[in-house]
Coordinates of C-alpha atoms and ligand atoms in Angstrom, one line a residue:
M1 CA 54.2 -75.9 201.0
T2 CA 53.6 -79.4 199.4
A3 CA 50.1 -80.6 198.9
L4 CA 48.7 -82.2 202.1
D5 CA 46.7 -85.4 202.1
F6 CA 43.5 -84.5 203.9
R7 CA 42.8 -88.1 204.8
E8 CA 45.8 -88.4 207.0
A9 CA 44.9 -89.9 210.4
T10 CA 47.4 -87.7 212.2
L11 CA 48.3 -84.1 211.6
P12 CA 50.8 -84.1 208.8
F13 CA 53.0 -81.5 210.5
A14 CA 53.9 -80.7 214.1
P15 CA 51.8 -78.0 215.7
I16 CA 53.7 -75.2 217.5
A17 CA 55.7 -76.8 220.3
D18 CA 54.5 -76.5 223.9
R19 CA 54.8 -72.7 224.1
I20 CA 52.6 -69.8 224.9
F21 CA 53.1 -66.3 223.6
V22 CA 53.5 -63.7 226.4
G23 CA 53.9 -60.1 225.2
G24 CA 56.2 -61.1 222.4
T25 CA 58.1 -63.9 224.1
W26 CA 57.6 -67.6 223.4
R27 CA 57.9 -69.8 226.5
Q28 CA 56.4 -72.8 228.2
G29 CA 53.4 -71.9 230.3
T30 CA 53.8 -72.4 234.1
G31 CA 50.2 -73.6 234.5
P32 CA 48.9 -77.1 234.3
A33 CA 49.6 -79.4 231.3
F34 CA 46.6 -79.9 229.1
E35 CA 46.1 -82.5 226.4
V36 CA 44.7 -81.0 223.2
T37 CA 42.9 -83.7 221.3
D38 CA 41.7 -84.5 217.8
P39 CA 37.9 -85.1 218.1
S40 CA 37.9 -87.2 214.9
T41 CA 40.1 -89.9 216.5
G42 CA 40.4 -89.0 220.2
E43 CA 44.2 -88.8 219.8
V44 CA 46.3 -86.2 221.6
L45 CA 47.5 -83.6 219.2
Q46 CA 49.7 -81.6 221.6
V47 CA 50.3 -81.1 225.3
V48 CA 50.1 -77.4 226.2
H49 CA 51.2 -76.1 229.5
Q50 CA 48.7 -73.4 230.2
A51 CA 49.2 -69.8 231.2
T52 CA 48.8 -68.5 234.8
T53 CA 47.6 -65.3 236.3
T54 CA 51.2 -64.1 236.5
D55 CA 51.4 -64.6 232.7
V56 CA 48.3 -62.5 232.3
D57 CA 49.8 -59.7 234.4
E58 CA 53.0 -59.7 232.3
A59 CA 51.1 -59.8 229.0
V60 CA 49.0 -56.9 230.1
R61 CA 52.0 -54.9 231.3
R62 CA 53.9 -55.5 228.1
G63 CA 50.8 -54.9 226.0
R64 CA 50.3 -51.5 227.7
A65 CA 53.9 -50.5 227.1
A66 CA 53.7 -51.5 223.4
A67 CA 50.4 -49.7 222.9
E68 CA 51.8 -46.5 224.5
D69 CA 55.0 -46.7 222.6
P70 CA 55.0 -43.9 220.0
A71 CA 56.4 -46.4 217.5
W72 CA 52.9 -47.9 217.5
R73 CA 50.7 -45.2 218.9
S74 CA 51.9 -42.5 216.6
L75 CA 51.7 -44.4 213.4
L76 CA 49.5 -42.8 210.8
P77 CA 46.5 -44.8 209.7
H78 CA 48.1 -45.9 206.4
Q79 CA 51.2 -47.0 208.2
R80 CA 49.3 -49.1 210.7
A81 CA 47.2 -50.5 207.8
K82 CA 50.4 -51.8 206.3
F83 CA 50.8 -54.2 209.3
L84 CA 47.2 -55.4 208.8
H85 CA 47.9 -56.1 205.0
R86 CA 51.1 -57.9 205.9
I87 CA 49.2 -60.1 208.4
A88 CA 46.5 -60.8 205.8
D89 CA 49.2 -61.9 203.3
A90 CA 50.8 -64.1 205.9
I91 CA 47.5 -65.8 206.8
E92 CA 46.8 -66.5 203.2
A93 CA 50.3 -67.9 202.7
N94 CA 49.6 -70.3 205.6
T95 CA 46.1 -71.3 204.6
S96 CA 46.5 -75.0 204.4
R97 CA 48.4 -75.1 207.7
L98 CA 45.8 -73.1 209.6
A99 CA 42.9 -74.9 208.0
L100 CA 44.3 -78.3 208.8
L101 CA 45.2 -77.3 212.4
Q102 CA 41.7 -76.0 213.0
S103 CA 40.1 -79.0 211.3
Y104 CA 42.1 -81.5 213.4
N105 CA 41.5 -79.5 216.6
T106 CA 37.8 -78.6 216.2
G107 CA 36.4 -81.4 214.0
K108 CA 35.2 -79.0 211.3
T109 CA 35.6 -80.1 207.7
V110 CA 38.6 -78.8 205.8
A111 CA 36.3 -77.1 203.3
E112 CA 34.8 -75.1 206.2
T113 CA 38.1 -74.3 207.9
T114 CA 39.7 -73.3 204.6
A115 CA 36.8 -70.8 204.1
L116 CA 37.3 -69.6 207.6
V117 CA 41.0 -68.9 207.0
G118 CA 40.1 -66.9 203.9
S119 CA 37.6 -65.0 206.0
A120 CA 40.3 -64.3 208.6
A121 CA 42.6 -62.8 206.0
G122 CA 39.7 -60.8 204.5
T123 CA 39.0 -59.4 208.0
F124 CA 42.5 -58.0 208.3
R125 CA 42.3 -56.5 204.8
Y126 CA 38.9 -55.1 205.4
F127 CA 39.9 -53.3 208.6
A128 CA 43.1 -52.1 206.9
A129 CA 40.8 -50.5 204.3
V130 CA 38.4 -49.0 206.9
L131 CA 41.4 -47.6 208.8
E132 CA 42.8 -45.9 205.8
T133 CA 39.5 -44.4 204.7
A134 CA 38.1 -43.5 208.2
D135 CA 37.4 -39.8 208.8
E136 CA 37.6 -37.9 212.0
D137 CA 34.7 -35.5 212.6
L138 CA 35.0 -31.7 212.4
T139 CA 31.8 -30.9 214.3
T140 CA 29.7 -27.8 213.9
P141 CA 30.9 -25.2 216.4
R142 CA 28.4 -23.2 218.6
G143 CA 30.9 -20.4 219.4
N144 CA 34.2 -18.9 218.2
Y145 CA 36.1 -22.1 218.4
L146 CA 36.8 -25.1 216.2
T147 CA 35.5 -28.4 217.4
M148 CA 36.8 -31.9 216.6
S149 CA 35.9 -35.4 217.7
V150 CA 38.8 -37.9 217.4
H151 CA 39.1 -41.6 218.1
E152 CA 41.9 -42.9 220.3
P153 CA 43.0 -46.4 221.3
I154 CA 41.8 -47.8 224.6
G155 CA 45.1 -49.5 225.4
V156 CA 44.9 -53.2 226.2
I157 CA 42.0 -55.3 224.9
G158 CA 41.2 -58.6 226.6
A159 CA 39.8 -61.0 224.0
I160 CA 38.1 -64.2 225.1
A161 CA 37.1 -66.7 222.4
P162 CA 35.1 -69.9 222.2
W163 CA 36.3 -73.2 220.5
N164 CA 34.1 -73.4 217.5
S165 CA 35.8 -71.1 214.9
P166 CA 39.1 -69.9 216.5
V167 CA 40.7 -68.6 213.3
A168 CA 37.7 -66.4 212.4
S169 CA 36.7 -65.3 215.9
D170 CA 40.3 -64.4 216.7
A171 CA 40.7 -62.3 213.5
Q172 CA 37.4 -60.6 214.2
K173 CA 38.8 -59.4 217.5
I174 CA 42.5 -58.9 216.8
A175 CA 42.1 -57.0 213.5
P176 CA 39.9 -54.1 214.6
A177 CA 41.6 -53.9 218.0
L178 CA 45.0 -53.5 216.3
A179 CA 43.6 -51.2 213.7
A180 CA 42.4 -48.9 216.5
G181 CA 45.9 -48.8 217.9
N182 CA 45.5 -51.2 220.8
A183 CA 47.4 -54.3 222.1
V184 CA 45.5 -57.6 222.5
V185 CA 45.7 -60.3 225.1
L186 CA 43.8 -63.3 223.7
K187 CA 42.6 -66.3 225.6
P188 CA 41.6 -69.1 223.3
A189 CA 39.3 -71.8 224.5
E190 CA 41.0 -74.5 226.6
W191 CA 40.1 -77.3 224.1
T192 CA 41.3 -75.4 221.0
P193 CA 44.5 -73.3 221.6
L194 CA 46.5 -74.5 218.6
V195 CA 45.1 -72.3 215.9
S196 CA 45.4 -69.1 218.0
L197 CA 49.1 -70.0 218.9
E198 CA 49.8 -70.6 215.2
L199 CA 48.2 -67.3 214.4
A200 CA 50.5 -65.7 217.0
R201 CA 53.5 -67.3 215.3
I202 CA 52.3 -65.9 211.9
L203 CA 51.7 -62.4 213.3
D204 CA 55.0 -62.4 215.2
E205 CA 56.8 -63.2 211.9
T206 CA 55.3 -60.3 210.2
G207 CA 57.3 -58.0 212.4
L208 CA 54.4 -56.8 214.5
P209 CA 56.0 -54.9 217.5
A210 CA 56.5 -57.2 220.5
G211 CA 53.9 -56.9 223.2
L212 CA 51.0 -56.0 220.9
L213 CA 49.7 -59.6 220.9
S214 CA 49.7 -62.2 223.6
V215 CA 48.0 -65.6 223.3
L216 CA 47.4 -67.3 226.7
P217 CA 45.8 -70.7 226.6
G218 CA 44.1 -71.8 229.8
K219 CA 40.9 -72.2 231.7
G220 CA 38.3 -69.5 231.6
S221 CA 37.8 -69.5 235.3
V222 CA 41.6 -68.8 235.8
V223 CA 43.1 -67.1 232.8
G224 CA 39.9 -65.6 231.4
D225 CA 38.9 -64.4 234.8
A226 CA 42.3 -62.8 235.4
I227 CA 42.1 -60.9 232.1
V228 CA 38.6 -59.6 232.8
H229 CA 39.5 -58.4 236.3
H230 CA 43.0 -57.0 235.4
P231 CA 43.0 -53.2 236.1
G232 CA 45.2 -52.7 233.0
V233 CA 42.7 -54.2 230.6
G234 CA 40.5 -51.4 229.2
K235 CA 37.9 -53.4 227.3
V236 CA 36.9 -57.0 227.0
T237 CA 35.5 -58.5 223.8
F238 CA 33.9 -61.9 224.5
T239 CA 32.4 -64.6 222.4
G240 CA 30.9 -67.5 224.1
G241 CA 27.9 -68.7 226.1
T242 CA 25.3 -66.4 227.7
N243 CA 26.0 -67.4 231.3
T244 CA 29.7 -66.7 230.9
G245 CA 28.9 -63.4 229.1
R246 CA 26.6 -62.4 231.9
A247 CA 29.4 -63.0 234.5
I248 CA 31.8 -61.0 232.5
A249 CA 29.3 -58.2 232.2
H250 CA 29.0 -58.1 236.0
A251 CA 32.8 -57.8 236.4
A252 CA 32.9 -55.2 233.7
A253 CA 30.3 -53.2 235.5
E254 CA 32.4 -53.2 238.7
K255 CA 35.3 -51.8 236.7
L256 CA 33.1 -49.5 234.6
M257 CA 34.8 -51.1 231.6
P258 CA 33.2 -51.4 228.2
V259 CA 32.5 -54.9 227.1
S260 CA 31.2 -56.4 223.9
L261 CA 29.4 -59.8 224.1
E262 CA 28.6 -62.2 221.2
L263 CA 26.6 -64.9 222.9
G264 CA 24.4 -67.9 222.3
G265 CA 21.3 -68.4 220.2
K266 CA 18.3 -70.7 219.5
S267 CA 17.6 -69.2 216.1
P268 CA 14.3 -69.8 214.3
T269 CA 14.3 -70.8 210.7
I270 CA 10.9 -70.3 209.1
V271 CA 9.5 -72.1 206.0
L272 CA 6.4 -70.4 204.6
D273 CA 3.9 -72.3 202.5
D274 CA 5.0 -70.6 199.3
A275 CA 8.7 -71.5 199.7
D276 CA 10.7 -73.4 197.1
I277 CA 10.7 -76.6 199.1
D278 CA 13.9 -78.2 197.8
A279 CA 15.9 -75.0 198.3
A280 CA 14.4 -74.6 201.8
V281 CA 15.2 -78.3 202.7
N282 CA 18.9 -77.7 201.7
G283 CA 19.1 -74.4 203.4
V284 CA 17.6 -75.7 206.7
M285 CA 20.0 -78.6 206.7
Y286 CA 23.0 -76.4 206.0
G287 CA 21.8 -73.9 208.7
I288 CA 21.7 -76.6 211.4
F289 CA 24.0 -79.4 210.4
S290 CA 27.1 -77.6 208.9
S291 CA 29.8 -77.3 211.6
T292 CA 27.9 -80.2 213.2
G293 CA 25.5 -77.7 214.7
Q294 CA 28.2 -76.0 216.7
S295 CA 27.5 -72.6 215.5
C296 CA 26.1 -69.7 217.5
I297 CA 23.8 -68.8 214.5
A298 CA 22.7 -72.4 213.9
G299 CA 19.1 -72.5 212.8
S300 CA 18.2 -74.9 215.5
R301 CA 14.4 -74.2 215.8
L302 CA 12.5 -74.8 212.6
F303 CA 8.9 -73.5 212.1
V304 CA 7.0 -74.9 209.1
D305 CA 3.6 -73.8 207.9
R306 CA 1.2 -76.6 209.0
R307 CA -0.2 -76.8 205.5
I308 CA 3.2 -78.2 204.2
Y309 CA 4.5 -79.6 207.4
E310 CA 4.3 -83.3 206.7
E311 CA 5.6 -83.0 203.1
F312 CA 8.5 -80.8 204.2
L313 CA 9.4 -82.9 207.2
A314 CA 9.4 -86.1 205.1
K315 CA 11.9 -84.7 202.6
L316 CA 14.0 -83.1 205.4
V317 CA 14.3 -86.4 207.4
A318 CA 15.1 -88.5 204.3
K319 CA 17.8 -86.1 203.2
T320 CA 19.3 -85.7 206.6
Q321 CA 19.6 -89.5 207.0
R322 CA 21.8 -89.5 203.9
L323 CA 24.4 -87.0 205.3
R324 CA 27.8 -88.4 205.4
L325 CA 29.6 -88.5 208.9
G326 CA 33.3 -88.8 209.1
P327 CA 36.7 -87.5 210.1
S328 CA 37.0 -83.8 209.6
R329 CA 39.8 -84.0 206.9
D330 CA 38.1 -86.6 204.7
P331 CA 36.9 -84.7 201.7
D332 CA 33.7 -86.9 201.6
T333 CA 32.7 -85.8 205.1
Q334 CA 29.7 -83.5 205.4
V335 CA 29.3 -83.7 209.1
G336 CA 32.4 -84.0 211.3
P337 CA 32.7 -84.9 214.9
M338 CA 31.7 -82.6 217.8
V339 CA 34.6 -80.6 219.3
H340 CA 35.1 -83.0 222.3
R341 CA 33.6 -86.1 223.7
K342 CA 32.5 -84.2 226.8
H343 CA 30.5 -81.8 224.6
R344 CA 29.1 -84.7 222.5
D345 CA 27.8 -86.2 225.8
S346 CA 26.1 -83.0 226.8
V347 CA 24.4 -82.9 223.4
A348 CA 23.3 -86.6 223.8
A349 CA 21.9 -85.7 227.3
Y350 CA 19.8 -83.0 225.6
V351 CA 18.3 -85.6 223.2
D352 CA 17.5 -87.8 226.2
L353 CA 15.8 -84.8 227.8
A354 CA 13.8 -84.3 224.6
R355 CA 12.6 -87.9 224.8
E356 CA 11.6 -87.4 228.4
E357 CA 9.7 -84.2 227.5
G358 CA 7.7 -86.3 225.0
G359 CA 9.5 -85.4 221.8
R360 CA 9.5 -87.7 218.7
V361 CA 13.0 -88.4 217.5
L362 CA 12.5 -88.6 213.7
C363 CA 16.1 -89.4 212.8
G364 CA 19.5 -89.6 214.6
G365 CA 19.3 -89.4 218.3
A366 CA 22.3 -91.6 218.9
I367 CA 26.1 -92.1 218.6
P368 CA 26.7 -93.6 215.2
D369 CA 27.1 -97.4 215.2
D370 CA 30.2 -97.4 213.0
E371 CA 33.5 -99.0 214.1
R372 CA 35.5 -96.4 212.0
L373 CA 34.1 -93.6 214.2
R374 CA 34.2 -95.4 217.5
D375 CA 37.0 -93.2 219.2
G376 CA 35.8 -89.8 217.9
A377 CA 33.2 -87.4 219.3
Y378 CA 30.5 -88.2 216.7
Y379 CA 26.7 -87.8 217.0
L380 CA 24.1 -88.5 214.3
P381 CA 22.2 -85.5 212.8
T382 CA 19.0 -85.4 214.8
I383 CA 15.5 -84.1 214.1
I384 CA 12.9 -83.9 216.8
D385 CA 9.3 -82.8 216.7
G386 CA 6.1 -83.1 218.9
L387 CA 7.3 -80.6 221.5
P388 CA 5.8 -77.3 222.5
N389 CA 7.9 -74.2 222.0
T390 CA 7.9 -73.8 225.8
S391 CA 9.8 -77.1 226.4
R392 CA 13.5 -76.9 227.4
T393 CA 14.5 -78.6 224.2
C394 CA 13.0 -75.7 222.2
Q395 CA 14.2 -73.0 224.5
E396 CA 17.8 -73.9 225.5
E397 CA 20.9 -73.8 223.2
I398 CA 22.1 -77.4 222.6
F399 CA 25.0 -76.3 220.3
G400 CA 25.0 -79.6 218.4
P401 CA 23.4 -81.3 215.4
V402 CA 19.9 -81.3 216.8
L403 CA 17.0 -79.6 215.1
V404 CA 13.6 -79.2 216.7
V405 CA 10.7 -78.7 214.4
L406 CA 7.3 -77.0 215.2
P407 CA 4.3 -76.3 212.9
F408 CA 2.6 -72.9 212.9
D409 CA -0.8 -71.6 211.9
G410 CA -0.7 -68.1 210.4
E411 CA 1.8 -65.3 210.8
A412 CA 0.6 -64.1 214.2
D413 CA 1.1 -67.5 215.7
L414 CA 4.5 -67.8 213.9
V415 CA 5.8 -64.4 215.1
A416 CA 4.7 -65.1 218.7
Q417 CA 6.4 -68.4 218.8
A418 CA 9.6 -67.4 217.0
N419 CA 10.1 -64.4 219.3
D420 CA 9.2 -66.4 222.4
S421 CA 12.9 -67.1 223.3
V422 CA 15.4 -65.4 225.6
F423 CA 17.8 -65.4 222.6
G424 CA 17.8 -63.1 219.5
L425 CA 20.8 -63.9 217.5
A426 CA 19.7 -64.9 214.0
S427 CA 16.8 -66.0 212.0
G428 CA 16.0 -67.4 208.5
I429 CA 12.9 -67.1 206.2
W430 CA 12.2 -69.3 203.2
T431 CA 9.4 -67.8 201.0
G432 CA 8.6 -67.0 197.4
D433 CA 7.1 -63.7 198.3
Y434 CA 9.5 -60.8 198.9
R435 CA 6.8 -58.6 200.5
R436 CA 6.0 -61.3 203.1
A437 CA 9.7 -61.8 203.7
W438 CA 10.3 -58.1 204.3
K439 CA 7.4 -57.7 206.8
L440 CA 8.3 -60.8 208.7
A441 CA 12.0 -59.9 208.8
R442 CA 11.1 -56.6 210.4
R443 CA 9.0 -58.3 213.1
L444 CA 11.6 -60.9 214.2
Q445 CA 13.7 -60.2 217.3
A446 CA 17.1 -61.1 215.9
G447 CA 20.4 -59.4 215.1
T448 CA 20.5 -60.9 211.6
V449 CA 17.8 -62.2 209.3
W450 CA 18.6 -64.3 206.3
I451 CA 16.0 -64.5 203.5
N452 CA 16.2 -67.5 201.1
T453 CA 19.7 -68.2 202.3
Y454 CA 21.3 -68.9 205.7
K455 CA 24.6 -68.6 207.5
Q456 CA 26.2 -66.2 205.0
F457 CA 28.6 -63.7 206.4
S458 CA 30.2 -60.5 205.2
I459 CA 32.8 -58.6 207.2
S460 CA 31.3 -55.3 205.9
T461 CA 27.9 -56.1 207.5
P462 CA 27.6 -55.5 211.3
F463 CA 26.9 -58.6 213.4
G464 CA 25.5 -58.8 216.9
G465 CA 22.7 -60.3 219.0
V466 CA 19.7 -58.8 220.8
K467 CA 18.1 -59.9 224.1
E468 CA 20.4 -62.6 225.8
S469 CA 22.3 -63.1 222.5
G470 CA 24.7 -60.2 223.0
L471 CA 25.6 -56.7 223.6
G472 CA 27.3 -54.5 221.0
V473 CA 28.1 -55.3 217.4
E474 CA 31.3 -56.5 215.6
K475 CA 32.3 -56.1 211.9
G476 CA 31.3 -53.3 209.6
R477 CA 32.8 -49.8 209.2
S478 CA 32.1 -49.0 212.9
G479 CA 34.0 -52.1 214.0
I480 CA 37.2 -50.1 214.7
A481 CA 35.3 -47.4 216.6
A482 CA 34.2 -50.1 219.0
Y483 CA 37.8 -50.5 220.1
S484 CA 38.4 -46.7 220.5
R485 CA 37.6 -43.9 222.9
Q486 CA 36.1 -40.8 221.5
K487 CA 37.7 -37.5 222.5
S488 CA 36.5 -34.0 221.8
I489 CA 38.9 -31.2 221.1
Y490 CA 38.0 -27.5 221.2
W491 CA 40.4 -24.9 219.5
G492 CA 39.7 -21.4 220.8
L493 CA 39.8 -18.8 218.1
D494 CA 39.3 -15.6 220.1
E495 CA 42.2 -13.6 221.5
E496 CA 40.5 -13.8 224.9
P497 CA 38.4 -16.9 224.7
N498 CA 37.0 -16.9 228.3
P499 CA 35.0 -14.0 229.4
W500 CA 35.9 -13.2 233.1
A501 CA 39.1 -15.1 234.2
D502 CA 41.5 -12.2 233.8
Ligands
NAP1 P1 31.9 -70.6 227.1 O1 31.9 -71.8 227.9 O2 31.1 -69.4 227.5 O3 33.4 -70.2 226.8 C1 33.8 -69.2 226.0 C2 35.2 -68.7 226.4 O4 35.0 -68.1 227.7 C3 36.2 -69.8 226.6 O5 37.5 -69.4 226.3 C4 36.1 -70.1 228.1 O6 37.2 -70.7 228.7 C5 36.0 -68.6 228.6 N1 35.5 -68.5 230.0 C6 34.7 -69.4 230.7 N2 34.5 -68.9 231.9 C7 35.1 -67.7 232.0 C8 35.1 -66.8 233.1 N3 34.6 -66.9 234.3 N4 35.8 -65.6 232.8 C9 36.4 -65.4 231.6 N5 36.3 -66.3 230.6 C10 35.7 -67.5 230.8 O7 31.4 -70.9 225.6 P2 31.9 -72.2 224.7 O8 31.2 -73.4 225.2 O9 33.3 -72.1 224.6 O10 31.3 -71.7 223.3 C11 30.0 -72.0 222.9 C12 29.1 -70.8 223.1 O11 29.6 -69.7 222.4 C13 27.7 -71.0 222.6 O12 26.8 -70.5 223.5 C14 27.7 -70.2 221.3 O13 26.4 -69.8 220.9 C15 28.6 -69.1 221.7 N6 29.1 -68.4 220.5 C16 28.6 -67.2 220.1 C17 29.0 -66.6 219.0 C18 28.5 -65.2 218.6 O14 29.1 -64.6 217.7 N7 27.4 -64.8 219.1 C19 30.0 -67.2 218.2 C20 30.5 -68.4 218.5 C21 30.0 -69.0 219.7 P3 37.3 -72.3 228.7 O15 38.2 -72.7 227.6 O16 37.8 -72.7 230.1 O17 35.9 -72.9 228.5

């Protein structure tokens, strides 16, 4: 592929034509036409006719047949792992294409989306390695028999993804699900279907058996709902907002179907009085303003020791005001647009609410006054203080470049405030004392704690939320088991294994 100019106003190649991927077949969706836009400019990137509930039914039926076909089901682990390696190679070979598509469709900078494509390829490689090295258990018998516990595929996995990081979140669901021997029916977010469709093209070209993957763009209330309720879907893996996750959990309970939920957050970042201030300022900014704050783990609630509060805040505000906003593919851009103008408007409404609640807007708090950015979905990086932790601004997920700052007096006060949230996804601690960091990390109600760093991810480290931030974990060595059913097998060793039946 020739070098691409990241400053191009329009996507320098055509995205996949108006097609959806149903059980191995490319065809136009029979649902409504949807304009997929570029949030940097507001231009239409592609019109996609969405899937319908009939497509869902067909995708599930074909997925089931493909998953049950011995050509897939009976593959030995190293044979199935070969597919995953091939997919990883193909993703890497398509890095700039996938990165640009995601950047144009979501507004993330090309640097971020390039890293996400690398992470997607790494996810397939990691689960290939886990698959090849996984052991089944020979359990300790309590009689004259041999006992085993084996893992088997569930069948068809329904995967429902949000718009913020499609390439990475798709890979996190597809790779372990395929590794476990399942088929996947994926519904990308309505605003951002292009990357998932491109991923389907790439997987299709690797020779993955037809039916094992379907990508069905459409509305959550139609396509997502049909996937969740379909009797042929054996598990749903969902990443998105807490309210949607709760509704899916209700439906899953009715079907007695396992479900894994990666949900929202309002993650506290903590700066103790002994922290390296400059490192903490940079880390806090990266934690909230990278990806324009549209990250489930964004460090959106900042707690600073009152003794260094004013000094820290002054530095933080000054540096934040220097952040460079711009189109996602301009290499100078640090903060791109939000995913969609509708979402930008909901973030702006939250800042209005913060003002009504009595908050002080220390910087940002507006749409940028810049002719160049007029048609995009931009919002200035915003810092607010002066609100109690009980305010809605401090409690609700805004999912944008909005940081709320609170002082604390002593660790008891800090822990009480940091944990006073319905969410428990992530947390960050900045300190020069590793003992304080350890003790604090153990007291925070969060699925992940970063110490003197933030927003770092490793596929080998399990990830999940507590409280209303999620149910179940993804990634890590047990990631494949989450897409399997455990079965116990007893081999009788006695001539007459049962005592009285003759
Ligand atoms: P969302 O509104 O919950 O949507 C997520 C996905 O669910 C979309 O594909 C959506 O379709 C679909 N959906 C909506 N209603 C549905 C229903 N009734 N049945 C089945 N599917 C349905 O979330 P979002 O606004 O796209 O994403 C932002 C949220 O995701 C934030 O809360 C963020 O914290 C969370 N998130 C969490 C993680 C994590 O790992 N914990 C990672 C990333 C994002 P539409 O396209 O129609 O909306």
